[in-house]
mmCIF file of C-alpha atoms in Angstrom:
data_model
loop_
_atom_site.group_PDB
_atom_site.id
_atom_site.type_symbol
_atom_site.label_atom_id
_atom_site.label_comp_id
_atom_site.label_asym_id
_atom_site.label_seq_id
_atom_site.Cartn_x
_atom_site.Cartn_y
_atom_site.Cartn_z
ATOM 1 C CA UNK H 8 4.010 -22.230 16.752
ATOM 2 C CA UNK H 9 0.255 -22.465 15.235
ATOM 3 C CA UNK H 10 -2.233 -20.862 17.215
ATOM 4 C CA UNK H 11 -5.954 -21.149 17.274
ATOM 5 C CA UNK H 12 -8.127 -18.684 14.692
ATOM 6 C CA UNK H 13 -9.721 -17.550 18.241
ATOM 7 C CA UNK H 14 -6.806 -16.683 19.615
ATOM 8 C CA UNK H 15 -5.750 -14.625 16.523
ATOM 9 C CA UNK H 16 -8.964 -12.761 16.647
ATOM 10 C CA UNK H 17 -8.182 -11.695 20.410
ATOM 11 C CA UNK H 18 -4.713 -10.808 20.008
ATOM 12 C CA UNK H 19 -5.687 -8.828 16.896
ATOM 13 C CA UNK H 20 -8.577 -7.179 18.961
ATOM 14 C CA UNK H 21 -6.457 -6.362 21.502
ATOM 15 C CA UNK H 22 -4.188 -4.538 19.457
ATOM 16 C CA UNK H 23 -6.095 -2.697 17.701
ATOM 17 C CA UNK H 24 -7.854 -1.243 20.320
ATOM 18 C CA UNK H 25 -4.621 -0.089 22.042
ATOM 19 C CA UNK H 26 -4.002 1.659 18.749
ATOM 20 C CA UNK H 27 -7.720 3.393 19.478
ATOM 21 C CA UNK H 28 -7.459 4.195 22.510
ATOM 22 C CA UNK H 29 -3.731 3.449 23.971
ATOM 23 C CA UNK H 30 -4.906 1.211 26.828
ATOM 24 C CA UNK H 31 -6.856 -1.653 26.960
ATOM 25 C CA UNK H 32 -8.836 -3.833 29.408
ATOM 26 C CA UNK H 33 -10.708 -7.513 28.993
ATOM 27 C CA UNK H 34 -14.595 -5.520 28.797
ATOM 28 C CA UNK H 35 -12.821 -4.042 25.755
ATOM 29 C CA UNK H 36 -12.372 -6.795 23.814
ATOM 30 C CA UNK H 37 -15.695 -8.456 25.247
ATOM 31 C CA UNK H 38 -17.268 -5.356 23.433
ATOM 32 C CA UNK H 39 -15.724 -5.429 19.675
ATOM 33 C CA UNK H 40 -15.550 -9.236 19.697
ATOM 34 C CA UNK H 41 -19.393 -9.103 21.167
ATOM 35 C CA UNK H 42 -18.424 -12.308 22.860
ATOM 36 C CA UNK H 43 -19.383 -12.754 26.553
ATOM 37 C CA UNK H 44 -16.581 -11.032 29.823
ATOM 38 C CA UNK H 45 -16.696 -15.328 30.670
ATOM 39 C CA UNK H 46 -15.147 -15.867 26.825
ATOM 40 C CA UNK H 47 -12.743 -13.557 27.255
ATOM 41 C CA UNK H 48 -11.817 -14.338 31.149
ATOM 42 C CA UNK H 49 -11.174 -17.363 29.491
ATOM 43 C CA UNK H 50 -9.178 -16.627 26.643
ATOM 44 C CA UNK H 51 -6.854 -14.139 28.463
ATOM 45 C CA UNK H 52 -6.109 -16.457 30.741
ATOM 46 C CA UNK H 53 -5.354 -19.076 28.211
ATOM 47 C CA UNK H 54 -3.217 -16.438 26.074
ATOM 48 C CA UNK H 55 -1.414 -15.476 29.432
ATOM 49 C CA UNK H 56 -0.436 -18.895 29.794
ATOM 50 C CA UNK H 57 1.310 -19.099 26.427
ATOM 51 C CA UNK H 58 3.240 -16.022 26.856
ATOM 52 C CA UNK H 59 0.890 -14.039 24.179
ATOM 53 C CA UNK H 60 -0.329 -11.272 26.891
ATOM 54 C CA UNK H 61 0.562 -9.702 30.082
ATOM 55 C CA UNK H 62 -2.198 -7.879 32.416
ATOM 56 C CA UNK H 63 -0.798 -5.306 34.878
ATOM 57 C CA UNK H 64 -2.275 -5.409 38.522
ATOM 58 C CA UNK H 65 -4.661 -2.432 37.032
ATOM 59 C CA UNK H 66 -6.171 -4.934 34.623
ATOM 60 C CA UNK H 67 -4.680 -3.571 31.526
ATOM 61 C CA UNK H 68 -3.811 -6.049 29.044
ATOM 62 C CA UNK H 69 -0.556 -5.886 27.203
ATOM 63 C CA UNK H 70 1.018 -7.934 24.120
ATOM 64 C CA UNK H 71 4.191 -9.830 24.389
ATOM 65 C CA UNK H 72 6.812 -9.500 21.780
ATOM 66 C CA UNK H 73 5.486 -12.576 20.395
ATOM 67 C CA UNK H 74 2.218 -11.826 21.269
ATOM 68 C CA UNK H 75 2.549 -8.572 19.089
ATOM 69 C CA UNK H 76 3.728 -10.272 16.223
ATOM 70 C CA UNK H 77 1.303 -12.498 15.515
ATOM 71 C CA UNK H 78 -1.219 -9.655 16.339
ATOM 72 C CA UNK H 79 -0.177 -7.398 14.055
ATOM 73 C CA UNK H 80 0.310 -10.334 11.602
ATOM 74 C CA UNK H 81 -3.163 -11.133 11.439
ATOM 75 C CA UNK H 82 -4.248 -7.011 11.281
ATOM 76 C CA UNK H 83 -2.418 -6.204 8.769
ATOM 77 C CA UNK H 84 -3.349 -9.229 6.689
ATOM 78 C CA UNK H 85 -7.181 -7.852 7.767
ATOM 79 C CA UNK H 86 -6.634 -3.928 6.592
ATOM 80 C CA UNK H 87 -5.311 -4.901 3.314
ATOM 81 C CA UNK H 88 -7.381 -7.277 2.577
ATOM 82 C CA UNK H 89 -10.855 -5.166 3.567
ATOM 83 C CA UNK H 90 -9.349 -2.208 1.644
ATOM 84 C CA UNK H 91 -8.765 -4.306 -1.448
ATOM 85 C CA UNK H 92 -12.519 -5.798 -1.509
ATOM 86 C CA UNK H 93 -14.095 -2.373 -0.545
ATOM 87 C CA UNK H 94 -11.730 -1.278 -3.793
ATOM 88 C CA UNK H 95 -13.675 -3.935 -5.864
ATOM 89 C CA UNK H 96 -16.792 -2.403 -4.866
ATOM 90 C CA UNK H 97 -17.656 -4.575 -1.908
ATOM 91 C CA UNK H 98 -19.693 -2.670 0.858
ATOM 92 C CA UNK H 99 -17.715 -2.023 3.903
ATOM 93 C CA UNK H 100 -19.286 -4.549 6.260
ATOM 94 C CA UNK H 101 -18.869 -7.390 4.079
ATOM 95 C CA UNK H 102 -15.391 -6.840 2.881
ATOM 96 C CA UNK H 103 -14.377 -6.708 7.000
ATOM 97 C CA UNK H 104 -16.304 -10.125 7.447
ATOM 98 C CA UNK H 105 -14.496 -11.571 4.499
ATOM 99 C CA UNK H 106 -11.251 -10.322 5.481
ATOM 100 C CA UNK H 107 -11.717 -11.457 9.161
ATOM 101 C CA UNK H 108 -12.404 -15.148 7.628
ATOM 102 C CA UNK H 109 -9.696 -14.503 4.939
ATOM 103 C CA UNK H 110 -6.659 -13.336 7.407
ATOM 104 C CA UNK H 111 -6.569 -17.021 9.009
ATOM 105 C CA UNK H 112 -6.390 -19.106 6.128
ATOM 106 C CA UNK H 113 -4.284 -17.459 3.742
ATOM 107 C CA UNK H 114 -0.089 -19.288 3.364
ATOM 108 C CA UNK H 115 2.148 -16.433 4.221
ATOM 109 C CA UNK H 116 3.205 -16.921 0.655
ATOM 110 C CA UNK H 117 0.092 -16.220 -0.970
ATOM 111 C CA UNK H 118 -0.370 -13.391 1.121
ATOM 112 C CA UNK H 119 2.991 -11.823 0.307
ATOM 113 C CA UNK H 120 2.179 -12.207 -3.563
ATOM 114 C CA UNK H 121 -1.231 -10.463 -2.704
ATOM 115 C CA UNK H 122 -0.316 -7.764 -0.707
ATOM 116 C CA UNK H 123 2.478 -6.810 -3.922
ATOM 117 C CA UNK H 124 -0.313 -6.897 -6.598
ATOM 118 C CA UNK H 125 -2.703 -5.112 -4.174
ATOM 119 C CA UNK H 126 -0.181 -2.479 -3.142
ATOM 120 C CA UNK H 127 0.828 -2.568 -7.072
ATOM 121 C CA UNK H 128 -3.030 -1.674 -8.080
ATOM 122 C CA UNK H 129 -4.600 0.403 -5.184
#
């Protein structure tokens, strides 16, 4: 199913932070997305919808199996990719921003090819 770079970015988000910090709720994501609690009222409720997240009556937020795999998907695409360009000498902040633009656009192919020279190199 193809999903919407926007939605990728929240799923990813909302992953990650549950690795940070094992639980997490919408003002989470509103803060490391820095996108308005509206925007991401919004988006939940859209990724609910299609089966991508659950929220518990205590407002916790939790991936679905498929949910999860796109998720981690698109963050793992994201780590390798900013640790390769910080590797090439790209400052921190610049190699996330290009990996966050990166991550979406990439055939699973190319990234597979990438990720085996990367891996190969680092």
């Amino acid at each position: 199913m193809q999903i919407h770079e926007s939605a990728e970015n929240y799923l990813e988000a909302i992953l990650a932070i549950k690795e940070e910090k094992g639980l997490v709720r919408s003002v989470d994501v509103a803060q490391r997305l820095n996108v308005s609690k509206p925007s991401v009222s919004r988006a939940m409720g859209l990724l609910r919808e299609n089966g991508y997240i659950t929220m518990g009556r205590e407002g916790w937020l939790e991936l679905t199996p498929s949910g999860y795999e796109i998720a981690e998907r698109i963050y793992e695409r994201h780590q390798l990719l900013s640790q390769w360009l910080t590797s090439l000498g790209v400052p921190a902040d610049v190699a996330a921003e290009d990996a966050c633009r990166m991550e979406h656009d990439i055939s699973a192919v190319t990234f597979e090819r990438l990720k085996a020279h990367i891996l190969e190199h680092l």
